[in-house]
Amino acid sequence: MNVWHLILKEMVHRWVNFVLAGMAVVLAVSSVVGSTLFLQQFNHVSEAMIAAKQSAVEQQIAEMEDEFRVITKRMGFNILILPKAQSLADFYAESYADETMPESYAPLLAAAPDIVTIRHLLPMLQAKVEWSEKKRKVLLIGVKGEMPWAHRSNLKPIMEPVESGKIAVGYELHRSLSLNQGDIIQVQGKAFEISILHPERGTIDDITLWTSLEDAQQMLGKAGLISAMMALECECAWANLPKVRQEIQAILPETQVIELSGKALARAEARRSAADNAQALLDREKANRMAMGRQRERMIASIVPLVLTACALVVGVLAWVNVRERRIEIGILRAMGLRTRSIAVVFMGKAALLGLLGGSLGVLLGAGLFLALGPGQGASQRLQVAVSLPWLIAVLCLTPVVTLGASWVPILWAIQQDPAAVLCEE
Amino acid sequence: MLGCHNISKRYTQKGGPQIEALREVTFALSPGDFASVQGPSGCGKSTLLLVCGGLLSPDGGQVLLAETDVYAQSPNDRARLRGRHVGFVFQQFHLIPYLSLRDNILSGSLAHERGCAETSAETLMTRLDLHDRAHHLVSALSIGERQRTALARALVCEPQLILADEPTGNLDPDNSHIVLQSLAEYAQAGGAVLLVTHDPSSTGYANRHFVMNRGVLRES
């Protein structure tokens, strides 16, 4: 016979009291365990969802940048470097530059180590001329091909050079004159073989003839001169016209820079804006999920203590009822020589056992509810991660502490009973 | 074994007169003494028993149990002293309802550091004719069996002193005889018994007789 024998026999005898107290503990523990698991699952799902969306947005942004690069490239050069003397009014009116600058500007710019805002540098000589053989006004452009950059890797050229003795013909010209590739035509008294027939562009390109720079310089009598250099602005977000101007004019002060292809820039802006919007939406979604998580945490933080307090009260009241019911037993045990510590052990042992059993069942019930009602996908893995051994030990150690705390006042009352008074009453 | 020297005890009731339950009570019990205390209800008999058993502090005087001043001890030391030397038998039995008869007898050994009870419990159950009901709960026992069980619980660790408060008050003559005879045998074996009773026939088993009236104890 020992105290534990006494505790177990009493628990079995007054099982209703024990079961009711046990149910309160199970409810409290399962609500704590369940809410913790649900909250963890919510956070986990949120993180996964945000990560997936983040990845999608990043991919979308990358696709947009790539698309922009392709579109810009397709639309051609968007930076034009003109001689400083060139009247922009004339340029915009005539769509070509009639002033010239030294051809040596192009290699000078390409050799500059500090140029980062432009790519694909293409020097050219332009002139509007009367094509005497065909009685047509055409734009003659001599191109040399893209200048190789001295200090960075060279990209695939946007425009291939035109070989000497060959000519590329704009759409309106070859359509109206029924020209074919390989035909030999005379331009200003010089024979050229048609190497390219350009498709319709709906611009002045449709009435343009492209030859090599040397051929054009020779035909126009402007040896060693060019009238413009075309370039492609880089896609960097920070690259804008003032920066491009600042860079170029630091090297070629006798030039001026204008920006073409506003449509491409507008598209780029639109895409950047779409990317920003996507990121803003993602940030908002993130904030919403976090706010929802915090709201749930707040709700759990207010409900769980209420449940715990209510359950602790139930355990305390039931312990009180039990102690009151056992006053004579306490008296007789004291009369038989049991010390207050031993009397306390009788009741504390029961409270601890109640906590241990209720805690174990509560963990099982909480986990079971989580598996049954929680989001099915990944719930069991989540459970395995959440219900670790230290976590289990913590719950199973804390629950008896809580039940002991809840039973503390009745236990104090029990050990302070005067056996003489109790035994005399009866 | 037990010595009471000038012990007095007063109860003060709110708004009522002070009741002197014990007045300068002095007596001593030695091994082999079976003392009966008789007197009318409310004369202080039960108070005397509780004071002797270290359960109720007197207002004055000294109680010596096994040559130890009982009330000079701390409550826990007093409990240990009680557990080692004293057995109680009450009129209402005060058995533990959720334990079997056997476990109730063994519960008398709960305060003892070393197990003293298993064999002794078997012997007592045989001697008090309780063996057949060993595994029955208290609620299944007759009144006589309950009191015999309470007696066995008091005797199981062979204390030096048994304090019995009206142990035959609820019993028929046969059961009364069994209980009193057992107490007498215990005294003959070297124990000391202080029996508080209304029952005149009880005195036949005792070898010392006391009468108590209004808190005053006299040996007759």
XYZ file of C-alpha atoms in Angstrom:
646
model
C 0.000 0.000 0.000
C 1.331 3.379 -0.965
C 0.052 6.811 -1.875
C -0.156 6.017 -5.620
C -2.305 2.990 -4.867
C -4.599 5.316 -2.938
C -4.658 7.834 -5.808
C -5.501 5.257 -8.472
C -8.211 3.583 -6.395
C -9.801 6.942 -5.644
C -9.711 7.971 -9.319
C -11.490 4.791 -10.323
C -14.017 5.124 -7.498
C -14.894 8.764 -8.238
C -14.552 8.408 -11.981
C -17.231 10.955 -12.834
C -15.250 13.709 -11.137
C -12.051 12.527 -12.784
C -13.610 12.192 -16.244
C -15.169 15.672 -16.053
C -11.877 17.218 -14.977
C -10.090 15.173 -17.645
C -12.493 16.438 -20.309
C -11.749 20.014 -19.290
C -8.020 19.348 -19.598
C -8.454 17.563 -22.933
C -10.514 20.490 -24.227
C -7.934 23.016 -23.084
C -4.941 21.135 -24.479
C -6.643 20.226 -27.750
C -7.681 23.849 -28.287
C -4.104 25.014 -27.699
C -2.610 22.253 -29.859
C -5.236 22.581 -32.600
C -5.054 26.353 -32.822
C -1.242 26.258 -32.857
C -1.268 23.713 -35.670
C -3.907 25.594 -37.666
C -1.985 28.834 -37.271
C 1.274 27.191 -38.315
C -0.458 25.647 -41.312
C -1.950 29.004 -42.279
C 1.471 30.643 -42.078
C 3.014 27.804 -44.049
C 0.344 27.987 -46.772
C 0.702 31.772 -46.880
C 4.467 31.539 -47.263
C 4.128 28.950 -50.035
C 1.450 31.010 -51.800
C 3.477 34.222 -51.569
C 6.617 32.411 -52.748
C 4.723 30.997 -55.745
C 3.291 34.415 -56.589
C 6.683 36.065 -56.108
C 8.202 33.554 -58.473
C 5.396 34.122 -61.001
C 5.816 37.894 -60.825
C 9.575 37.624 -61.192
C 9.119 35.392 -64.225
C 6.560 37.816 -65.628
C 8.945 40.739 -65.134
C 11.768 38.796 -66.803
C 9.472 37.962 -69.716
C 8.477 41.626 -70.021
C 12.080 42.756 -70.038
C 12.914 40.197 -72.658
C 9.876 41.204 -74.687
C 10.868 44.846 -74.392
C 14.366 44.040 -75.517
C 13.037 42.188 -78.552
C 10.503 44.879 -79.401
C 13.039 47.637 -79.029
C 15.489 45.731 -81.117
C 12.828 45.125 -83.761
C 11.969 48.784 -83.806
C 15.603 49.620 -84.445
C 17.820 52.368 -83.141
C 16.304 54.962 -80.888
C 19.228 57.339 -80.325
C 20.486 59.615 -83.055
C 23.762 61.511 -82.791
C 23.793 64.460 -85.128
C 26.315 67.191 -85.918
C 25.903 70.127 -83.590
C 25.289 72.389 -86.594
C 22.309 70.369 -87.742
C 19.050 72.284 -87.447
C 16.581 70.055 -85.690
C 13.735 71.921 -87.361
C 15.147 70.899 -90.731
C 15.833 67.405 -89.510
C 12.266 66.866 -88.278
C 10.861 68.490 -91.464
C 13.007 66.502 -93.880
C 13.562 63.340 -91.842
C 17.269 63.354 -92.543
C 20.356 65.311 -91.535
C 22.069 67.393 -94.158
C 24.931 68.625 -91.950
C 27.989 66.433 -91.615
C 30.659 65.538 -89.076
C 33.905 63.595 -89.349
C 33.583 59.859 -89.850
C 36.309 59.500 -87.181
C 33.726 60.372 -84.493
C 32.333 56.867 -84.723
C 35.533 54.952 -83.812
C 36.290 57.615 -81.184
C 32.977 56.939 -79.474
C 33.292 53.180 -79.810
C 36.728 53.293 -78.210
C 35.564 55.350 -75.196
C 35.658 53.199 -72.045
C 33.026 55.210 -70.165
C 30.133 54.735 -72.563
C 27.524 52.517 -70.980
C 24.177 54.014 -71.913
C 24.185 53.079 -75.610
C 24.822 49.990 -77.719
C 24.932 49.157 -81.456
C 26.615 52.267 -82.861
C 25.939 52.754 -86.578
C 27.539 55.708 -88.529
C 25.802 56.806 -91.725
C 25.675 59.439 -94.385
C 22.228 60.616 -95.494
C 21.064 62.824 -98.309
C 17.840 63.408 -100.156
C 18.687 63.127 -103.837
C 17.021 63.045 -107.225
C 17.442 59.501 -108.624
C 18.095 60.711 -112.099
C 17.841 57.286 -113.762
C 14.349 56.649 -112.412
C 13.196 60.253 -112.019
C 12.437 59.737 -108.349
C 13.243 61.648 -105.177
C 14.835 59.197 -102.788
C 16.688 59.186 -99.535
C 20.184 57.813 -100.052
C 21.831 56.363 -96.978
C 25.349 55.053 -96.852
C 25.997 52.691 -93.964
C 29.241 51.195 -92.821
C 27.979 48.585 -90.453
C 28.042 48.718 -86.647
C 31.170 49.998 -84.980
C 32.853 47.368 -82.820
C 33.113 48.454 -79.162
C 36.621 48.497 -77.827
C 35.834 47.873 -74.146
C 32.919 45.444 -74.068
C 31.637 42.368 -75.800
C 29.874 43.076 -79.047
C 26.276 41.999 -79.539
C 24.833 40.575 -82.689
C 24.361 43.593 -85.071
C 20.853 44.932 -85.624
C 21.663 45.963 -89.140
C 24.075 44.189 -91.431
C 26.420 46.415 -93.493
C 25.801 46.831 -97.204
C 28.681 45.648 -99.281
C 30.306 47.988 -101.737
C 28.626 47.727 -105.158
C 25.418 46.379 -103.604
C 22.268 48.204 -102.713
C 19.210 47.681 -100.486
C 15.940 49.101 -101.812
C 12.928 50.373 -99.849
C 9.475 48.864 -100.379
C 7.773 51.661 -102.317
C 10.704 51.888 -104.723
C 11.027 48.185 -105.570
C 7.263 47.757 -105.732
C 6.600 50.658 -108.044
C 9.662 50.000 -110.214
C 9.182 46.201 -110.217
C 12.717 45.610 -109.023
C 13.967 42.178 -108.007
C 16.831 40.904 -105.927
C 19.925 40.474 -108.108
C 18.847 43.147 -110.587
C 21.567 45.587 -111.592
C 20.437 49.173 -111.313
C 22.097 52.506 -112.018
C 22.126 55.119 -109.254
C 23.653 58.505 -110.043
C 25.651 56.866 -112.820
C 26.994 54.028 -110.675
C 25.907 50.408 -111.118
C 24.638 48.467 -108.076
C 23.369 44.941 -107.604
C 20.183 44.767 -105.532
C 21.013 42.662 -102.475
C 17.952 43.341 -100.264
C 14.352 44.298 -100.981
C 12.922 45.682 -97.727
C 9.355 44.903 -96.699
C 6.864 47.705 -96.182
C 7.550 49.806 -93.090
C 5.201 52.717 -93.670
C 8.020 55.208 -93.056
C 10.490 57.150 -95.112
C 12.441 53.867 -95.300
C 10.025 52.843 -98.052
C 11.623 55.418 -100.414
C 15.216 54.843 -99.239
C 18.243 53.342 -100.978
C 21.015 51.880 -98.774
C 24.555 51.580 -100.054
C 27.917 51.185 -98.355
C 29.204 54.320 -96.618
C 32.120 54.603 -99.057
C 29.773 54.387 -102.109
C 27.476 57.028 -100.636
C 30.380 59.315 -99.703
C 31.688 58.929 -103.258
C 28.294 59.556 -104.891
C 27.581 62.551 -102.636
C 31.136 63.910 -102.749
C 31.488 63.794 -98.949
C 34.509 61.590 -98.404
C 35.401 61.026 -94.694
C 32.114 62.547 -93.531
C 28.997 61.202 -91.949
C 25.739 62.960 -91.156
C 24.523 60.880 -88.233
C 25.230 57.985 -85.938
C 22.410 55.756 -84.787
C 22.550 53.890 -81.501
C 20.328 51.814 -79.248
C 19.744 53.020 -75.739
C 20.394 50.387 -73.095
C 17.393 48.905 -71.238
C 18.625 49.979 -67.855
C 15.960 51.680 -65.757
C 18.307 54.522 -64.956
C 19.246 55.235 -68.591
C 17.440 58.330 -69.859
C 18.175 60.938 -72.489
C 20.014 63.444 -70.279
C 22.357 60.678 -69.139
C 22.966 59.522 -72.698
C 23.655 63.121 -73.763
C 25.953 63.653 -70.836
C 28.013 60.584 -71.761
C 28.203 61.223 -75.510
C 28.860 64.941 -75.350
C 31.674 64.379 -72.900
C 33.463 62.586 -75.731
C 32.006 64.316 -78.796
C 31.189 67.892 -77.794
C 30.463 68.873 -81.394
C 27.406 66.646 -81.559
C 23.838 66.678 -80.382
C 21.708 63.733 -79.310
C 18.022 63.139 -79.900
C 15.774 60.239 -79.013
C 13.661 58.410 -81.540
C 11.131 55.640 -81.315
C 8.919 57.098 -78.559
C 6.567 54.181 -79.042
C 9.174 51.740 -77.850
C 9.839 53.871 -74.835
C 6.134 54.131 -74.088
C 5.881 50.371 -74.292
C 8.846 50.007 -72.007
C 7.230 52.396 -69.569
C 3.981 50.482 -69.766
C 5.806 47.245 -69.104
C 7.763 48.712 -66.254
C 4.536 50.056 -64.845
C 2.877 46.634 -65.246
C 5.805 45.038 -63.457
C 5.560 47.632 -60.704
C 1.833 46.996 -60.439
C 2.408 43.249 -60.246
C 4.974 43.782 -57.501
C 2.611 46.161 -55.703
C -0.187 43.595 -55.945
C 2.142 40.959 -54.581
C 3.155 43.252 -51.737
C -0.497 43.943 -51.011
C -1.265 40.208 -51.044
C 1.672 39.648 -48.708
C 0.433 42.383 -46.384
C -3.117 40.973 -46.508
C -1.954 37.471 -45.642
C 0.201 38.836 -42.845
C -2.672 40.942 -41.532
C -4.957 37.905 -41.705
C -2.313 35.848 -39.887
C -1.968 38.519 -37.224
C -5.750 38.700 -36.904
C -5.901 34.942 -36.388
C -3.062 35.124 -33.904
C -4.888 37.865 -32.008
C -8.105 35.841 -32.049
C -6.324 32.735 -30.814
C -4.410 34.806 -28.285
C -7.709 36.023 -26.844
C -9.741 32.819 -27.129
C -7.136 30.319 -25.947
C -6.499 32.055 -22.595
C -10.270 32.204 -22.069
C -10.593 28.485 -22.771
C -7.588 27.758 -20.553
C -8.984 29.886 -17.736
C -12.428 28.299 -18.026
C -10.923 24.808 -18.037
C -8.618 25.660 -15.132
C -11.659 26.897 -13.211
C -13.510 23.662 -13.963
C -10.499 21.642 -12.808
C -10.216 23.821 -9.696
C -13.908 23.519 -8.841
C -13.869 19.759 -9.362
C -10.737 19.505 -7.199
C -12.542 21.546 -4.559
C -15.565 19.236 -4.700
C -13.248 16.245 -4.445
C -11.391 17.663 -1.457
C -14.637 18.552 0.310
C -15.912 15.044 -0.282
C -12.742 13.611 1.223
C -12.548 15.645 4.416
C -13.068 12.623 6.658
C -10.476 10.700 4.698
C -8.031 13.577 5.154
C -8.829 13.598 8.886
C -8.299 9.876 9.302
C -5.102 9.908 7.248
C -3.779 12.704 9.445
C -4.847 10.748 12.542
C -2.963 7.718 11.228
C 0.176 9.820 11.098
C 0.381 11.075 7.521
C 2.183 14.381 7.347
C 0.792 17.386 5.474
C 3.313 16.717 2.717
C 1.950 13.207 2.218
C -1.624 14.516 2.174
C -0.560 17.065 -0.425
C 1.052 14.293 -2.485
C -2.265 12.411 -2.531
C -3.999 15.359 -4.197
C -1.063 16.669 -6.220
C -0.418 13.205 -7.622
C -3.981 13.049 -8.808
C -3.774 16.531 -10.355
C -0.486 15.652 -12.088
C -1.911 12.385 -13.396
C -4.957 14.268 -14.615
C -2.691 16.719 -16.432
C -0.583 13.976 -17.962
C -3.519 11.890 -19.180
C -5.577 14.905 -20.245
C -2.526 16.433 -21.937
C -1.811 13.240 -23.910
C -5.430 12.876 -24.996
C -5.603 16.607 -25.747
C -2.558 16.382 -28.028
C -4.113 13.417 -29.824
C -7.483 15.164 -30.157
C -5.930 18.468 -31.298
C -3.772 16.688 -33.886
C -6.724 14.548 -34.963
C -8.938 17.602 -35.433
C -6.175 19.287 -37.394
C -5.835 16.273 -39.675
C -9.601 15.915 -40.042
C -10.538 19.582 -40.534
C -7.296 21.206 -41.647
C -6.246 21.696 -45.263
C -5.536 18.159 -46.438
C -2.549 18.906 -48.607
C 0.633 18.814 -46.572
C -1.241 18.668 -43.256
C 0.365 15.415 -42.163
C 3.858 16.665 -43.076
C 3.078 19.886 -41.230
C 1.989 17.831 -38.224
C 5.235 15.870 -38.295
C 7.220 19.101 -38.369
C 5.134 20.842 -35.693
C 4.757 17.945 -33.245
C 8.406 17.447 -32.452
C 9.627 15.560 -29.395
C 10.644 18.695 -27.452
C 7.262 20.244 -28.264
C 5.470 17.128 -27.018
C 7.578 17.055 -23.860
C 6.844 20.730 -23.261
C 3.075 20.206 -23.629
C 3.085 17.074 -21.489
C 5.146 18.801 -18.784
C 3.208 22.049 -18.823
C -0.242 20.464 -18.597
C 0.366 18.817 -15.188
C 1.834 22.121 -14.000
C -1.376 23.893 -15.068
C -3.647 21.271 -13.454
C -1.540 21.476 -10.284
C -1.901 25.250 -10.362
C -5.658 24.970 -10.847
C -5.937 22.491 -7.918
C -3.568 24.420 -5.710
C -6.131 26.244 -3.566
C -8.175 23.089 -2.824
C -4.943 21.233 -2.034
C -3.867 23.992 0.363
C -7.266 23.813 1.969
C -6.950 20.024 2.289
C -3.590 20.072 4.009
C -4.731 22.765 6.411
C -7.653 20.686 7.656
C -7.663 20.183 11.396
C -8.134 16.423 11.812
C -9.532 16.818 15.299
C -12.225 19.189 14.071
C -13.120 16.919 11.165
C -13.246 13.759 13.254
C -15.239 15.470 16.009
C -17.793 16.734 13.476
C -18.602 13.203 12.553
C 3.643 4.799 27.606
C 1.174 7.695 27.947
C 1.313 10.402 30.538
C -1.071 13.300 30.914
C -0.135 15.971 33.437
C -2.629 18.655 34.390
C -4.075 18.959 30.940
C -6.896 21.379 30.422
C -8.925 22.326 27.391
C -11.552 25.001 26.975
C -13.890 25.630 24.065
C -15.070 29.133 23.509
C -18.240 29.543 21.543
C -19.159 32.834 19.957
C -21.538 34.683 22.221
C -21.850 31.644 24.503
C -20.278 30.524 27.732
C -16.821 29.004 27.874
C -16.896 25.228 28.148
C -14.187 23.524 30.126
C -13.806 20.159 28.407
C -10.787 19.049 30.432
C -9.819 20.277 33.880
C -6.374 19.504 35.209
C -6.523 15.935 33.955
C -3.648 13.790 35.125
C -3.169 10.092 34.533
C -0.708 7.653 33.041
C -0.988 4.417 31.102
C 1.643 1.708 31.004
C 2.018 -1.262 28.691
C -0.694 -3.809 29.545
C -3.165 -1.174 30.724
C -6.658 -1.339 29.299
C -8.311 1.784 30.613
C -11.960 2.556 30.159
C -13.311 6.061 30.525
C -16.993 6.439 31.152
C -19.134 9.477 31.544
C -22.145 11.305 30.150
C -22.225 12.838 26.700
C -20.337 16.111 26.403
C -18.230 15.471 29.502
C -14.975 15.720 27.529
C -14.212 12.045 26.819
C -13.608 12.491 23.078
C -11.594 15.646 23.716
C -9.389 13.660 26.090
C -8.828 11.049 23.398
C -7.912 13.615 20.742
C -5.558 15.436 23.104
C -3.883 12.148 24.067
C -3.528 11.246 20.391
C -1.759 14.479 19.511
C -4.632 15.718 17.396
C -5.882 18.552 19.628
C -3.603 20.922 21.485
C -4.536 21.373 25.138
C -4.670 24.831 26.659
C -2.474 23.723 29.501
C -0.549 20.728 30.782
C 1.695 18.196 29.172
C 1.092 15.003 27.218
C 3.953 12.518 27.075
C 3.838 9.744 24.531
C 6.698 7.239 24.512
C 8.534 9.702 26.755
C 8.168 12.496 24.199
C 6.363 15.746 24.921
C 3.752 15.525 22.172
C 2.859 19.192 21.892
C 6.469 20.353 22.052
C 6.857 18.779 18.613
C 6.188 20.380 15.272
C 2.922 19.283 13.605
C 4.832 17.008 11.218
C 6.914 15.442 14.004
C 3.722 15.003 15.985
C 2.179 13.221 13.010
C 5.217 10.965 12.765
C 5.001 10.216 16.507
C 1.311 9.436 16.149
C 1.907 7.183 13.179
C 4.600 5.252 15.016
C 2.925 4.814 18.416
C -0.842 5.362 18.218
C -3.780 3.604 16.624
C -7.268 5.141 16.502
C -10.644 3.409 16.492
C -13.740 5.595 16.024
C -17.419 4.976 16.577
C -18.080 5.952 12.928
C -15.242 3.680 11.691
C -13.944 6.316 9.224
C -12.950 3.752 6.664
C -11.865 4.879 3.224
C -14.851 4.145 0.988
C -13.013 3.390 -2.260
C -10.625 0.851 -0.752
C -11.332 -2.806 -0.193
C -11.435 -4.204 3.332
C -7.867 -5.470 2.942
C -6.602 -2.152 1.557
C -8.337 -0.285 4.375
C -6.424 -2.384 6.888
C -3.193 -1.790 4.974
C -3.853 1.964 4.851
C -2.875 1.933 8.527
C 0.689 1.426 7.330
C 0.748 4.477 4.997
C 2.590 6.607 7.547
C 5.211 3.963 8.162
C 8.514 4.173 6.358
C 8.994 0.431 6.216
C 6.373 -2.054 5.260
C 4.923 -3.534 8.442
C 1.603 -4.601 7.250
C 1.228 -7.429 4.755
C 1.607 -10.396 7.122
C 0.058 -8.585 10.021
C -2.996 -7.714 7.904
C -3.485 -11.358 6.947
C -3.239 -12.441 10.612
C -5.683 -9.783 11.744
C -8.196 -10.645 9.005
C -8.094 -14.265 10.107
C -8.346 -13.389 13.773
C -11.230 -10.968 13.268
C -13.002 -13.269 10.817
C -12.730 -10.870 7.875
C -10.866 -13.003 5.382
C -13.888 -13.796 3.229
C -14.599 -10.119 2.687
C -11.017 -9.104 2.029
C -11.737 -7.673 -1.425
C -15.095 -6.118 -0.691
C -15.567 -2.396 -0.615
C -16.660 -0.731 2.603
C -20.173 -0.226 1.272
C -20.581 -4.014 0.986
C -19.606 -4.673 4.617
C -21.864 -4.994 7.620
C -21.543 -2.559 10.516
C -19.733 -5.158 12.597
C -17.329 -5.951 9.766
C -16.617 -2.263 9.287
C -15.709 -1.788 12.927
C -13.573 -4.925 12.930
C -11.831 -3.586 9.827
C -11.241 -0.247 11.581
C -9.818 -2.135 14.566
C -7.545 -4.191 12.301
C -6.349 -0.958 10.641
C -5.480 0.477 14.067
C -3.619 -2.674 15.049
C -1.865 -3.482 11.779
C 1.426 -1.795 12.600
C 1.302 -2.846 16.226
C 1.244 0.577 17.882
C 1.976 0.955 21.591
C -1.265 2.765 22.300
C -4.803 2.314 21.003
C -7.242 5.187 21.476
C -10.786 3.927 20.979
C -13.749 6.305 20.895
C -17.009 4.440 21.474
C -15.913 1.533 19.266
C -18.948 -0.535 20.210
C -21.473 2.281 20.018
C -23.034 0.970 16.815
C -22.406 -2.742 17.300
C -24.484 -5.694 18.333
C -23.328 -7.662 21.417
C -21.442 -10.291 19.410
C -19.436 -7.772 17.453
C -18.934 -5.700 20.580
C -17.458 -8.723 22.236
C -15.114 -9.421 19.359
C -13.857 -5.838 19.329
C -13.424 -5.522 23.077
C -11.887 -8.961 23.385
C -9.364 -8.037 20.688
C -8.480 -4.840 22.525
C -8.072 -6.794 25.751
C -5.795 -9.303 24.049
C -3.795 -6.450 22.580
C -3.327 -4.987 26.079
C -2.389 -8.352 27.489
C 0.249 -8.585 24.750
C 1.874 -5.388 26.068
C -0.071 -2.611 24.409
C -1.998 0.124 26.153
C -5.647 0.929 25.445
C -7.614 4.035 26.313
C -11.252 3.256 25.650
C -13.920 5.924 25.819
C -17.384 4.401 26.109
C -20.944 4.718 27.254
C -21.370 0.966 27.300
C -21.193 -0.364 30.908
C -20.460 -3.879 29.656
C -17.228 -2.612 28.107
C -15.732 -2.026 31.473
C -15.612 -5.778 32.039
C -12.716 -6.055 29.569
C -10.714 -3.195 31.082
C -8.270 -3.477 33.943
C -8.381 0.218 34.860
C -11.527 2.301 35.126
C -11.928 6.043 34.899
C -14.981 8.202 35.251
C -15.223 11.607 33.704
C -17.623 14.329 34.605
C -17.540 17.941 33.422
C -13.945 17.647 32.336
C -12.703 16.087 35.583
C -11.209 12.592 35.377
C -11.151 10.232 38.312
C -9.915 6.696 38.494
C -12.318 4.402 40.276
